[in-house]
Short mmCIF file of C-alpha atoms in Angstrom, two decimals:
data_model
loop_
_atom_site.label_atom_id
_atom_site.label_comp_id
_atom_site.label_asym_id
_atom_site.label_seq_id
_atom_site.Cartn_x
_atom_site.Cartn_y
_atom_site.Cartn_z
CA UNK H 1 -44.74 -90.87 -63.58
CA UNK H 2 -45.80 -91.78 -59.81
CA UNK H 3 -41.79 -90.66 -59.20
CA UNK H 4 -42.57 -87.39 -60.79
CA UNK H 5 -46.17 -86.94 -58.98
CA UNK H 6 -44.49 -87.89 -55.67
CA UNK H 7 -41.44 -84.69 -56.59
CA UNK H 8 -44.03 -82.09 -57.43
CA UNK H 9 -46.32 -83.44 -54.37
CA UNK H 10 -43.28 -82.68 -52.49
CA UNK H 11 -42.52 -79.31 -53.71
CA UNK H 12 -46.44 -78.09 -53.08
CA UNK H 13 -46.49 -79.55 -49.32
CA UNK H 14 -42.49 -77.82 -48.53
CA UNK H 15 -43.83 -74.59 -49.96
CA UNK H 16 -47.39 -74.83 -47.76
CA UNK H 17 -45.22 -75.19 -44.92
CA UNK H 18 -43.02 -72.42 -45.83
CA UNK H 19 -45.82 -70.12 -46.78
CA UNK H 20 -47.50 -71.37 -43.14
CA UNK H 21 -44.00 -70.78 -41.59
CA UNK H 22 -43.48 -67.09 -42.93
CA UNK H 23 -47.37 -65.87 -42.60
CA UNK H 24 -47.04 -66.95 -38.77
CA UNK H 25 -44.29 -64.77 -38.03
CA UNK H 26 -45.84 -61.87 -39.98
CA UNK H 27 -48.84 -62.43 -37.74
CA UNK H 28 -47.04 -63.13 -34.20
CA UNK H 29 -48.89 -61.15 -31.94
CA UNK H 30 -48.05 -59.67 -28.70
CA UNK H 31 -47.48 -61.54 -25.54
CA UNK H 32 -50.90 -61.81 -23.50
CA UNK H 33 -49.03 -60.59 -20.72
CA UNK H 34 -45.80 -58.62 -21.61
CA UNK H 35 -43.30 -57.74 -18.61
CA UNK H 36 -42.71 -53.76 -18.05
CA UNK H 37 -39.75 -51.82 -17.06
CA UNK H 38 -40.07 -48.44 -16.39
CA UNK H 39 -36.45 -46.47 -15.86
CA UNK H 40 -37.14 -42.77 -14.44
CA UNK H 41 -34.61 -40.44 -14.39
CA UNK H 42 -34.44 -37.66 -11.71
CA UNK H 43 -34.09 -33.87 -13.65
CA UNK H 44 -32.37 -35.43 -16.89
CA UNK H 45 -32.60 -32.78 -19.84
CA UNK H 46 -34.69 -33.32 -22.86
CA UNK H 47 -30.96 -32.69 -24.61
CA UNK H 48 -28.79 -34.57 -22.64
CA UNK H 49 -29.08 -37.57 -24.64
CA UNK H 50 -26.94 -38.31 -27.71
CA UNK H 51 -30.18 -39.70 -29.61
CA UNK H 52 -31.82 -36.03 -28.56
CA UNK H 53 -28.37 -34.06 -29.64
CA UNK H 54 -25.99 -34.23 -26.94
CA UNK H 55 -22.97 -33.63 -28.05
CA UNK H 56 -20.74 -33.70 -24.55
CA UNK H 57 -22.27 -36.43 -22.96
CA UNK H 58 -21.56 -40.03 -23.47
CA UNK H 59 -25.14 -42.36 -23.30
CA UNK H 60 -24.42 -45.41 -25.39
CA UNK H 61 -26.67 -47.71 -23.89
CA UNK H 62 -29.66 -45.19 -24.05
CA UNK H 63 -28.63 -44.17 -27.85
CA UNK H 64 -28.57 -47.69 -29.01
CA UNK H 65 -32.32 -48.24 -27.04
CA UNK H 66 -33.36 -45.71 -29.46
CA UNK H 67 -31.97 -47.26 -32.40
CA UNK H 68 -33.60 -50.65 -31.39
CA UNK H 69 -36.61 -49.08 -30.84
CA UNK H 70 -39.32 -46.38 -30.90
CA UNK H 71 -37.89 -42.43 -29.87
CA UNK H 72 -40.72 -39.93 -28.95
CA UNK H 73 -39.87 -36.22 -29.60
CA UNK H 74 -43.05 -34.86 -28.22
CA UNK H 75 -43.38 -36.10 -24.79
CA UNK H 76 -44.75 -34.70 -21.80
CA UNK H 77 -43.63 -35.32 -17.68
CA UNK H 78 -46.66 -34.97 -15.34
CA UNK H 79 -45.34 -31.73 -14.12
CA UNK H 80 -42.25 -29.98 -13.81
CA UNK H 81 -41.06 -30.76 -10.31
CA UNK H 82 -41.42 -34.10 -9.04
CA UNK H 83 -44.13 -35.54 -6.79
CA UNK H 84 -46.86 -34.27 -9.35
CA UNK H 85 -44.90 -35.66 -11.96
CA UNK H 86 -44.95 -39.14 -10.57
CA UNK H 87 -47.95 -38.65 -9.31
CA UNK H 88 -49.43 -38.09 -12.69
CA UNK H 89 -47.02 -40.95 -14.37
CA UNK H 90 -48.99 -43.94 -11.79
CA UNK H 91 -52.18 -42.53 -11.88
CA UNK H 92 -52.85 -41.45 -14.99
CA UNK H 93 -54.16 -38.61 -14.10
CA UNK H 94 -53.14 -34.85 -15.46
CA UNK H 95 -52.46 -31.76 -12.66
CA UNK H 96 -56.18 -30.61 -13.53
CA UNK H 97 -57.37 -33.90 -11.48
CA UNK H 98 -54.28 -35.15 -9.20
CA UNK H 99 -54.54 -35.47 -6.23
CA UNK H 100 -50.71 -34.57 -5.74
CA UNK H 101 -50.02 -31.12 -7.77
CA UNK H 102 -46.74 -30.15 -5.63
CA UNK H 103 -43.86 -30.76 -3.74
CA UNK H 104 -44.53 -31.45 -0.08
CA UNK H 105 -44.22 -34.61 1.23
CA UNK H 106 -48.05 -35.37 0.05
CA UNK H 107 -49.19 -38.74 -0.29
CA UNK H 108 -51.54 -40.21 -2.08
CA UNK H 109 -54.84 -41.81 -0.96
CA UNK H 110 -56.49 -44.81 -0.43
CA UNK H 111 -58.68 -44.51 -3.33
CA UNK H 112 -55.74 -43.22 -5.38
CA UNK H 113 -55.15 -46.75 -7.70
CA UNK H 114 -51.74 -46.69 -9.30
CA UNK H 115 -50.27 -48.90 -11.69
CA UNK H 116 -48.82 -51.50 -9.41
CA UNK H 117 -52.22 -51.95 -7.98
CA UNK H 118 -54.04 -52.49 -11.24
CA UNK H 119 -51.64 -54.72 -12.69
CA UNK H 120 -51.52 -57.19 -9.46
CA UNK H 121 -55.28 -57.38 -10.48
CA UNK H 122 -54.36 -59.34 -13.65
CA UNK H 123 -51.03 -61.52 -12.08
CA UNK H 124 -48.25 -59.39 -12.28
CA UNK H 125 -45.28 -59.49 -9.49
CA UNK H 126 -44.06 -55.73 -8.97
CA UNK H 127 -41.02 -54.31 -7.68
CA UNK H 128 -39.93 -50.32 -7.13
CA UNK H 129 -36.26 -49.74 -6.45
CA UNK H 130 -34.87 -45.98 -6.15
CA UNK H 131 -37.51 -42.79 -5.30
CA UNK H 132 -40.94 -43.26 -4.50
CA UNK H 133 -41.95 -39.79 -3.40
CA UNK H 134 -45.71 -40.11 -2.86
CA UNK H 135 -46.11 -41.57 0.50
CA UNK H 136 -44.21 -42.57 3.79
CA UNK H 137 -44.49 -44.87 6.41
CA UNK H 138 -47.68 -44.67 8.38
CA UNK H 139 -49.75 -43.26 5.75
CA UNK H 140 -51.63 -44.12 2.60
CA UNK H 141 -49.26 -43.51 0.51
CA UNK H 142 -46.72 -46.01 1.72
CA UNK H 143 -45.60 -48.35 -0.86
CA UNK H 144 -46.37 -51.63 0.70
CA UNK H 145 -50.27 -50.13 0.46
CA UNK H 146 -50.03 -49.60 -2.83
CA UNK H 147 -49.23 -52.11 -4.57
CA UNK H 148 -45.56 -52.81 -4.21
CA UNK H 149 -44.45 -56.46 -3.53
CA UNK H 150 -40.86 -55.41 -3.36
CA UNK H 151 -39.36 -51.92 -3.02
CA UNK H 152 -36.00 -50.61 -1.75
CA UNK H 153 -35.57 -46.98 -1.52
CA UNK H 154 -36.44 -43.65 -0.67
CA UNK H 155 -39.99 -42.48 0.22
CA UNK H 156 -39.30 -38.71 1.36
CA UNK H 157 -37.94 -36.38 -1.54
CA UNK H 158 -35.38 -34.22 1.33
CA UNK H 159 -33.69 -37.81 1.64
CA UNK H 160 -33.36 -38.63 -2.09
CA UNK H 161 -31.09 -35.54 -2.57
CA UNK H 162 -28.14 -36.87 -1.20
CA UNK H 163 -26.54 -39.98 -3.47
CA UNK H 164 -25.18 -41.38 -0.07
CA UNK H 165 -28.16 -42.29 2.22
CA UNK H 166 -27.13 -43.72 6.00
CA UNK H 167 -30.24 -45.62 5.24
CA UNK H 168 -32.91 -47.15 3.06
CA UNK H 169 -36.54 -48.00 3.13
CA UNK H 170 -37.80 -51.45 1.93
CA UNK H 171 -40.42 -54.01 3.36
CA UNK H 172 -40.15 -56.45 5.12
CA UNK H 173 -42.99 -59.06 6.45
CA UNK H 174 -45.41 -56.22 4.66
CA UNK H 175 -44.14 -53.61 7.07
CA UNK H 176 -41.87 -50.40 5.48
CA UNK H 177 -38.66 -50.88 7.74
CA UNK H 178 -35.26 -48.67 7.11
CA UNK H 179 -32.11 -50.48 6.64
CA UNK H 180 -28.80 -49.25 7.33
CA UNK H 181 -26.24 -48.28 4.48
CA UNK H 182 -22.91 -49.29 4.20
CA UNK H 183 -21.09 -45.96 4.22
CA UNK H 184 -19.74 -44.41 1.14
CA UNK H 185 -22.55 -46.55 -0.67
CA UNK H 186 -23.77 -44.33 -3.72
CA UNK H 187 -27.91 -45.25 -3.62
CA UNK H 188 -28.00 -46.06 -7.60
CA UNK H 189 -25.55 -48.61 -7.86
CA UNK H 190 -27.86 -50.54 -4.72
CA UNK H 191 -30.99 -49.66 -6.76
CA UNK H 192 -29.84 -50.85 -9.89
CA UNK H 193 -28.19 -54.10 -8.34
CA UNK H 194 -31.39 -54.77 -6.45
CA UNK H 195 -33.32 -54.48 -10.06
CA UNK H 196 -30.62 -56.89 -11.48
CA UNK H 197 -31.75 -59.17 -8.59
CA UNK H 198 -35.58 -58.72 -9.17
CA UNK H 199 -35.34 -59.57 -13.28
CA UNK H 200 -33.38 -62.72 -11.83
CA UNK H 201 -35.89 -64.03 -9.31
CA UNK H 202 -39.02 -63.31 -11.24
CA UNK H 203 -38.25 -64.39 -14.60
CA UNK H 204 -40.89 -67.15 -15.16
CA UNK H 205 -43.56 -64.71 -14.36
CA UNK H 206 -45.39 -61.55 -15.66
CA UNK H 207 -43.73 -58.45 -13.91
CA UNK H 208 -43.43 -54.49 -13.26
CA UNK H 209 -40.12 -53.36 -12.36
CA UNK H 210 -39.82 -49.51 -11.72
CA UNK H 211 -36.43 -48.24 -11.41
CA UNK H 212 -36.62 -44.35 -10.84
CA UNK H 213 -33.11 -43.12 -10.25
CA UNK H 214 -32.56 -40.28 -8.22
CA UNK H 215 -30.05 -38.40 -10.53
CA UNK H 216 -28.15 -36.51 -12.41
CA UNK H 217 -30.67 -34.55 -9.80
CA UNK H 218 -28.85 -31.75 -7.46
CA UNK H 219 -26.25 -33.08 -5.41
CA UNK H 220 -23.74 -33.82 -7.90
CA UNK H 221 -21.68 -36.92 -6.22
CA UNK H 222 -20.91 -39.71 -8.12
CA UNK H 223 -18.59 -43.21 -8.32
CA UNK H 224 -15.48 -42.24 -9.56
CA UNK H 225 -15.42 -44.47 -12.29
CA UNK H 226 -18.27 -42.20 -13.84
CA UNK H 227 -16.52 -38.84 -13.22
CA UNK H 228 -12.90 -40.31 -15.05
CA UNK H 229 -14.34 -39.74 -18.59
CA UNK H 230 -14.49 -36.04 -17.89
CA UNK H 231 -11.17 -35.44 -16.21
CA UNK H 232 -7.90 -35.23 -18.16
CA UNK H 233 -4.30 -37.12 -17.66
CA UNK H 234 -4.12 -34.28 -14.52
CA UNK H 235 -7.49 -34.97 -13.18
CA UNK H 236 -8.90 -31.96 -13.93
CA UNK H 237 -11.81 -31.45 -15.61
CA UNK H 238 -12.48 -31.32 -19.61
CA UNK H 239 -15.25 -28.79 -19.53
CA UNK H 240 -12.67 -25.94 -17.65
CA UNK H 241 -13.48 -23.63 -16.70
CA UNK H 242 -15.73 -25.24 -13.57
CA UNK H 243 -17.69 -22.96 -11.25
CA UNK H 244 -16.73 -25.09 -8.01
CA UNK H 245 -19.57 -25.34 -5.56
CA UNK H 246 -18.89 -25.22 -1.71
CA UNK H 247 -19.26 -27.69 0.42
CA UNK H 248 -21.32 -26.42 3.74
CA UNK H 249 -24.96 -25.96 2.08
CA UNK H 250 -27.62 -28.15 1.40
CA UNK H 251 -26.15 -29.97 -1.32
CA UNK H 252 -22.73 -31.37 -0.71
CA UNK H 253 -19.59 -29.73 -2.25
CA UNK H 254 -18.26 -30.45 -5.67
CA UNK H 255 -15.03 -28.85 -7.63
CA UNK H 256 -16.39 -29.70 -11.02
CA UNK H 257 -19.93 -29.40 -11.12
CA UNK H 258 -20.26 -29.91 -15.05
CA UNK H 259 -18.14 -32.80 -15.13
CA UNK H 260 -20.03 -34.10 -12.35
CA UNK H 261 -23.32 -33.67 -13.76
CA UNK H 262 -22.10 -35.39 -17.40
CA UNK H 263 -20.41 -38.04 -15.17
CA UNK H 264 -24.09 -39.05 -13.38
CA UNK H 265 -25.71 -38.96 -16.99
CA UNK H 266 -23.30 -41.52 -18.01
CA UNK H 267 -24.14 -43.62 -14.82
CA UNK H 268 -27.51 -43.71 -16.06
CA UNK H 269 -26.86 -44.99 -19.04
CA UNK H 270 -24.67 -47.73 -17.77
CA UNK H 271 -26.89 -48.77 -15.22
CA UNK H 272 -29.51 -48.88 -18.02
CA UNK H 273 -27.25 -50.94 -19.94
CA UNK H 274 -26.81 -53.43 -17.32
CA UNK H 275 -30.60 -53.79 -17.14
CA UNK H 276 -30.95 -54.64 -21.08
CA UNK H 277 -27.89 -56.79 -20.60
CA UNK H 278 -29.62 -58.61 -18.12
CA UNK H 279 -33.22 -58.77 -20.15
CA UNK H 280 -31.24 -60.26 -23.22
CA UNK H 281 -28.78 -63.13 -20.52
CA UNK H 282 -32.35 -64.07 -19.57
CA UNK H 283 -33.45 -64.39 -22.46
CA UNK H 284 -36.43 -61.80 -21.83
CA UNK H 285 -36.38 -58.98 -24.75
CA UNK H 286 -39.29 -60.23 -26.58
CA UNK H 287 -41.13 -60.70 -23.87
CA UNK H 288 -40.26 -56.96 -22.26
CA UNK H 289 -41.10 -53.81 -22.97
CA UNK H 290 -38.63 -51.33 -21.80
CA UNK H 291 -39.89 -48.01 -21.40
CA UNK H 292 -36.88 -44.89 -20.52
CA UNK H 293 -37.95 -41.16 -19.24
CA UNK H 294 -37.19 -38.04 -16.69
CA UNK H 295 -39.34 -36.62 -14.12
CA UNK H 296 -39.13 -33.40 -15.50
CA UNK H 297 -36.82 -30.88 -17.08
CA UNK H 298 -32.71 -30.19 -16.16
CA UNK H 299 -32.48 -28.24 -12.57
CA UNK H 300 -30.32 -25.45 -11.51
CA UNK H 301 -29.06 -26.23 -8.45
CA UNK H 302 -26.22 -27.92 -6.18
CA UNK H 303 -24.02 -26.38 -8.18
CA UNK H 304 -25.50 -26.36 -11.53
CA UNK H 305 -25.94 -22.90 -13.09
CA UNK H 306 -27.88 -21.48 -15.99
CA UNK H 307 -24.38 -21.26 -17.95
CA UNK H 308 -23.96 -25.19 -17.74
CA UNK H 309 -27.47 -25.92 -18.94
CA UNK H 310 -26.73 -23.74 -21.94
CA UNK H 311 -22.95 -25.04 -22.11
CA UNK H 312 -24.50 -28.80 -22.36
CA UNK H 313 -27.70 -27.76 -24.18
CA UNK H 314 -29.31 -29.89 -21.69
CA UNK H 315 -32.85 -28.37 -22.88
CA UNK H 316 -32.16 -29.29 -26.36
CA UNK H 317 -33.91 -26.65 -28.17
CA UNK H 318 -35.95 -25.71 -25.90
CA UNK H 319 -37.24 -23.03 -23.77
CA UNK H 320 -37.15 -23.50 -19.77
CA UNK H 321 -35.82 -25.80 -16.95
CA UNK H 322 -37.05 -27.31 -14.08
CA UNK H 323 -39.76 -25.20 -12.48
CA UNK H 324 -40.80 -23.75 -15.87
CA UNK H 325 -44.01 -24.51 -17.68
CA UNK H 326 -42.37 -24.01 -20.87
CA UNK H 327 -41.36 -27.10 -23.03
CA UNK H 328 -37.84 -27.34 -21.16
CA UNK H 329 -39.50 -28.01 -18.18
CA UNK H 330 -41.96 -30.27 -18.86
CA UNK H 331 -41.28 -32.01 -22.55
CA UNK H 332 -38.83 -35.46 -21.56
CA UNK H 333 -36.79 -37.99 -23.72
CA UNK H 334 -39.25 -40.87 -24.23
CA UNK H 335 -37.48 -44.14 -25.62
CA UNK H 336 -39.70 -47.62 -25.52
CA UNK H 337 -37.93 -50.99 -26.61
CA UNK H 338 -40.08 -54.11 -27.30
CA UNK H 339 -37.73 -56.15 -29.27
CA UNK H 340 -39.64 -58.07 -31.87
CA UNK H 341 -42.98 -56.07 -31.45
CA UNK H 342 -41.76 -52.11 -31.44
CA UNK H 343 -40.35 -51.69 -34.64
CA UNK H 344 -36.35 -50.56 -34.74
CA UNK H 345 -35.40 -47.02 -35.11
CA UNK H 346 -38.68 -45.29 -35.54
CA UNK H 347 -39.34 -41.61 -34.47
CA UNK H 348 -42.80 -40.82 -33.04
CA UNK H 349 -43.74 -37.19 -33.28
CA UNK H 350 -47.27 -38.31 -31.39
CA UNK H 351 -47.96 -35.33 -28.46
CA UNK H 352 -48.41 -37.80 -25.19
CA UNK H 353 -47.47 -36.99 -21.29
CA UNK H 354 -46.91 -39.43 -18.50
CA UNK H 355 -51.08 -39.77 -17.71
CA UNK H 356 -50.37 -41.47 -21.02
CA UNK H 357 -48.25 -44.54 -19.32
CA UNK H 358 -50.89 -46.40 -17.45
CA UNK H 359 -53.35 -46.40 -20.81
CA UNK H 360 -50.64 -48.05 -22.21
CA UNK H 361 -49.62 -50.65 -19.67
CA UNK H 362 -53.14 -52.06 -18.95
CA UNK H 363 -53.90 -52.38 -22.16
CA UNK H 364 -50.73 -54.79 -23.31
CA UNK H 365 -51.58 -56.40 -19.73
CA UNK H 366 -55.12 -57.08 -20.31
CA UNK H 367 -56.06 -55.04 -17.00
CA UNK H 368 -59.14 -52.65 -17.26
CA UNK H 369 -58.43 -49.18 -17.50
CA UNK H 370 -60.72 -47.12 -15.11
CA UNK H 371 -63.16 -44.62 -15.85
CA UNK H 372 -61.11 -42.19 -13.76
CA UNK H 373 -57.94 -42.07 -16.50
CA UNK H 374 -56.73 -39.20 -18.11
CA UNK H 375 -54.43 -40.70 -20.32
CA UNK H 376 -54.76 -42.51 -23.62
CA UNK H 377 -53.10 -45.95 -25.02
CA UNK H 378 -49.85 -45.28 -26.77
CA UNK H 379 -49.78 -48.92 -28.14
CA UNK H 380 -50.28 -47.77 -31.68
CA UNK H 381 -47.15 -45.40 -31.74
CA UNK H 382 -45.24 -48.38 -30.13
CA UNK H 383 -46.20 -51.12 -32.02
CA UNK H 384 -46.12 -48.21 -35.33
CA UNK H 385 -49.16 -50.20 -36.32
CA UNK H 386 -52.97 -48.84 -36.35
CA UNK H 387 -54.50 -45.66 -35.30
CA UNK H 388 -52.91 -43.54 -32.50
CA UNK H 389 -55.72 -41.16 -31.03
CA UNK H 390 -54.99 -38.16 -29.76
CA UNK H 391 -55.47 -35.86 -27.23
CA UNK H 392 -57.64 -32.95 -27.35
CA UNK H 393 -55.15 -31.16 -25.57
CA UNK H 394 -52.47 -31.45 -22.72
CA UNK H 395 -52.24 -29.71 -19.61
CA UNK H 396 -50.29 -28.61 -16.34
CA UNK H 397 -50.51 -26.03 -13.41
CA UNK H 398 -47.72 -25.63 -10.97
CA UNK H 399 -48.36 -23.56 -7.68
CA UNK H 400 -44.79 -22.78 -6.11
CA UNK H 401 -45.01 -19.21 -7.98
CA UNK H 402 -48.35 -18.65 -7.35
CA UNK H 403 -50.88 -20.61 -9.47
CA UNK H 404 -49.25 -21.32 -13.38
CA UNK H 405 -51.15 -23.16 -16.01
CA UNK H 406 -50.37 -24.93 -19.36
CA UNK H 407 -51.72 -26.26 -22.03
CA UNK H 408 -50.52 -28.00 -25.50
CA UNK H 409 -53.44 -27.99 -28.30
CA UNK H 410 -51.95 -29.74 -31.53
CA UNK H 411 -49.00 -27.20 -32.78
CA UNK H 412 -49.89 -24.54 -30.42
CA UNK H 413 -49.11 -23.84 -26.69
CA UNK H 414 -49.81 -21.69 -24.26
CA UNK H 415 -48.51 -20.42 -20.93
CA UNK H 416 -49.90 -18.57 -18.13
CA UNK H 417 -47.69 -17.31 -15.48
CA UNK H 418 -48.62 -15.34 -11.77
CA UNK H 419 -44.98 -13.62 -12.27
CA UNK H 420 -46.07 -11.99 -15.85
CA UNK H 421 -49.47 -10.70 -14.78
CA UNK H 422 -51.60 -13.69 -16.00
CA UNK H 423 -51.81 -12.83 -19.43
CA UNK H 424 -51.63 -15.90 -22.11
CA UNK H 425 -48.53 -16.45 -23.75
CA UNK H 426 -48.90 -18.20 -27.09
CA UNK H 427 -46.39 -20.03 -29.23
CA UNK H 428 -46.43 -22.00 -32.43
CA UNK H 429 -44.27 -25.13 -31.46
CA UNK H 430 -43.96 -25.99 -35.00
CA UNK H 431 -42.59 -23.14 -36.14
CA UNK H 432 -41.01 -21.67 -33.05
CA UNK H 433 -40.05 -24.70 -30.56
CA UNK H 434 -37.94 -22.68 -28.05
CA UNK H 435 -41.18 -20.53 -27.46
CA UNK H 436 -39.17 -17.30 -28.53
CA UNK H 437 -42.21 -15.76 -30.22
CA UNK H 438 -45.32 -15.24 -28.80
CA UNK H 439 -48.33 -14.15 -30.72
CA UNK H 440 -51.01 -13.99 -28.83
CA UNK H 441 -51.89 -10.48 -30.59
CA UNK H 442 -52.33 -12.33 -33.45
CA UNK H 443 -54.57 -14.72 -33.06
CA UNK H 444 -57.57 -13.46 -30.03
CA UNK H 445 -60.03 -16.35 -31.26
CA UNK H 446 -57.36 -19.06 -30.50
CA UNK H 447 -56.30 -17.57 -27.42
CA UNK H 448 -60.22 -17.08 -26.61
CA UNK H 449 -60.26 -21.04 -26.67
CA UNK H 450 -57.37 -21.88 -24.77
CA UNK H 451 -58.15 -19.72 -22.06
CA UNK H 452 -61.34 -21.99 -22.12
CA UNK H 453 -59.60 -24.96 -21.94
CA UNK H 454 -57.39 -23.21 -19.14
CA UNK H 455 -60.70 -23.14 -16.95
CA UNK H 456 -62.41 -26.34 -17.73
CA UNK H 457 -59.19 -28.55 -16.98
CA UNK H 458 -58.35 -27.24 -13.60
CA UNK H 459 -60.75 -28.87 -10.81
CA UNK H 460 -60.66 -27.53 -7.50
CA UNK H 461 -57.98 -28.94 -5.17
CA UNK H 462 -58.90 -29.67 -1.40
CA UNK H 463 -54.74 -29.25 -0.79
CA UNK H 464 -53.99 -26.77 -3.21
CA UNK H 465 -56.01 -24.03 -3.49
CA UNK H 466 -56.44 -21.61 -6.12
CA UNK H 467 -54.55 -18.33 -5.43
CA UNK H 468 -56.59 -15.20 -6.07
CA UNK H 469 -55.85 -13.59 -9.07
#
């Protein structure tokens, strides 16, 4: 009998510890202080990934990061050129209430707090390697002022256009200092290799690593090794006929400009690749989340023509490149990895934009969100757990054609352009995502509100003025 009590005792206390065992790792919650990696691309398509459709292009790396994690199909950049993008994408901050709405070498302020700032607040060592773009040396702006304990790279946009720089910024005893370039060195191989370096020597503590390439953006000049997928046995390219692009302009020379350009996507994704390899050798994945986007929509330029976006699909299904308000322009590949948190091979169809990104950071990092943010926590669509809120609406003005405004409101869209006499474009992105239809005529209450919207969001700019309508 006391045999039999002793078996049965046994059994209950292995199957407590079992049930114990298995209702922990249901329950495992998040790190208190996850590590971040951001990874920007510079004018990368909303199509030119294979998990958004590509069919030309070869992006392993990124297509398996979607598969091992969460893949956003309605996600916004902060604008559709750069500096306002980023700007947007560290501040949190839509082009309504930036302080940086254009190009221009403009850099931010003092009392502009961006995420490397905040997070230092609550422990975390941060790093930048590749394009800054809001701020040089000498002013605000510079990165050693805000917030960056490490960063190698470019700080003036001119100088990120060509892939093989004399010289890079980084700092050194707390002052920004160029250093010289090996030459022939392509800038994304040294930005990658000095983000390999970082994820080595801060491993044992909470960090921020943003890597924000400067391609496939306009000069299209690559490592060889990237370029051989797309050239055949005679080294020629597999996409003939090419358009060649002469040398003697702004942007260097290239023979086979769409080769080129699906030879720097690939880069990308291997240097991405080497970045997750290195998270998973150091045994950092669970402890990581991984976080992949562009700037803004493909460009035309250096090369690059209208026919090769369309030959590529680079814009997916949508309307617009670079410079456009519509979705091309503006709407970015969004993939976030968090093994063991983010569930694996979800789709998010949650409408978010870049002023979304700093939300989302401080509140995995425990960091208080100021009063000033834009943006809203994507943590729910990560994690595919809770409530997500959502936005009342999204919006974006752009000033290099005059004074353009956007805004997204659920389903519906519109677009305001100086070129097309002001008058409201509307779309139903549900029904009609390449913004081929608009009908405006059809719905004057709707547009009546979004016009609203259109003048409540915009606050007046002390560097970008309003043009006269």
């Amino acid at each position: 009998m006391k045999n039999r009590m002793l078996v049965v005792g046994l059994g209950v206390l292995l199957a407590a510890l079992f049930a114990f065992t298995y209702s922990k790792k249901e329950t495992r919650k998040v790190p208190a202080k996850p590590n971040f990696i951001f990874i920007l691309a510079d004018d990368l398509g909303y199509g030119d990934l294979g998990c958004y459709g590509q069919k030309r292009i070869q992006t392993p790396h990124l297509d398996q990061m979607a598969a091992n994690g969460v893949r956003f199909t309605d996600f916004y950049t902060g604008s559709t050129v750069c500096a306002p993008s980023r700007c947007a994408l560290m501040t949190g901050k839509h082009m309504g209430h930036a302080y940086v709405r254009g190009n221009g070498e403009i850099p931010l302020r003092a009392e502009d707090v961006v995420i490397p700032e905040r997070l230092k607040t609550v422990g975390y060592t941060t790093g930048m390697f590749g394009k800054w773009g809001l701020g040089l040396a000498g002013n605000a702006g510079a990165p050693p002022l805000k917030g960056w304990d490490e960063f190698y790279g470019h700080t003036h946009h001119v100088a990120a256009h060509f892939q093989r720089p004399d010289s890079l910024w980084t700092i050194r005893d707390g002052q920004l200092v160029p250093e010289a370039q090996p030459k022939g060195t392509f800038a994304n191989e040294v930005f990658t290799n000095k983000a390999l370096a970082f994820l080595q020597d801060h491993q044992k503590e909470p960090f921020f690593l943003y890597l924000a390439f400067t391609i496939p953006h306009a000069e299209l000049h690559l490592p060889p090794k990237y370029l051989a997928p797309y050239l055949d046995q005679n080294g020629q390219s597999t996409f003939a006929p090419e358009k060649p692009w002469a040398d003697g302009q702004h942007y260097g020379g290239q023979p086979n400009p769409k080769a080129a350009y699906a030879g720097l996507v690939t880069s990308i994704d291997d240097y991405v690749g080497k970045v997750l390899q290195k998270l998973k050798a150091l045994g950092l994945e669970e402890n990581t989340v991984v976080l992949f986007a562009s700037d803004n929509g493909t460009h035309v330029e250096g090369g690059r023509t209208s026919a090769d976006v369309e030959y590529f699909q680079s814009s997916g299904p949508l309307r617009g490149v670079k410079r456009d308000l519509y979705d091309g322009g503006i709407r970015t590949p969004l993939l976030v990895q968090w093994k063991g948190h983010a569930p694996r091979g979800k789709v998010s169809r949650h409408v978010g934009a870049f002023w979304d990104v700093p939300a989302t950071l401080y509140e995995l990092a425990g960091a208080a969100a100021g009063a000033e943010l834009d943006g809203i926590s994507l943590v729910p669509s990560i994690l595919q757990k809770g409530t997500q809120p959502r936005h009342e609406y999204l919006y974006w003005e752009f000033y290099e054609r005059g004074f353009d405004q956007a805004v997204r409101q659920g389903d519906w869209k519109a677009v305001k352009q100086r070129d097309k006499g002001n008058t409201l474009e509307l779309y139903n992105l549900k029904t009609d995502p390449g913004e081929t239809q608009n009908v405006a005529a059809k719905y004057p209450e709707l547009v009546a509100r979004l016009e609203q919207i259109l003048r409540q969001a915009h606050v007046k700019s002390p560097i970008f003025p309003l043009a006269k309508k």
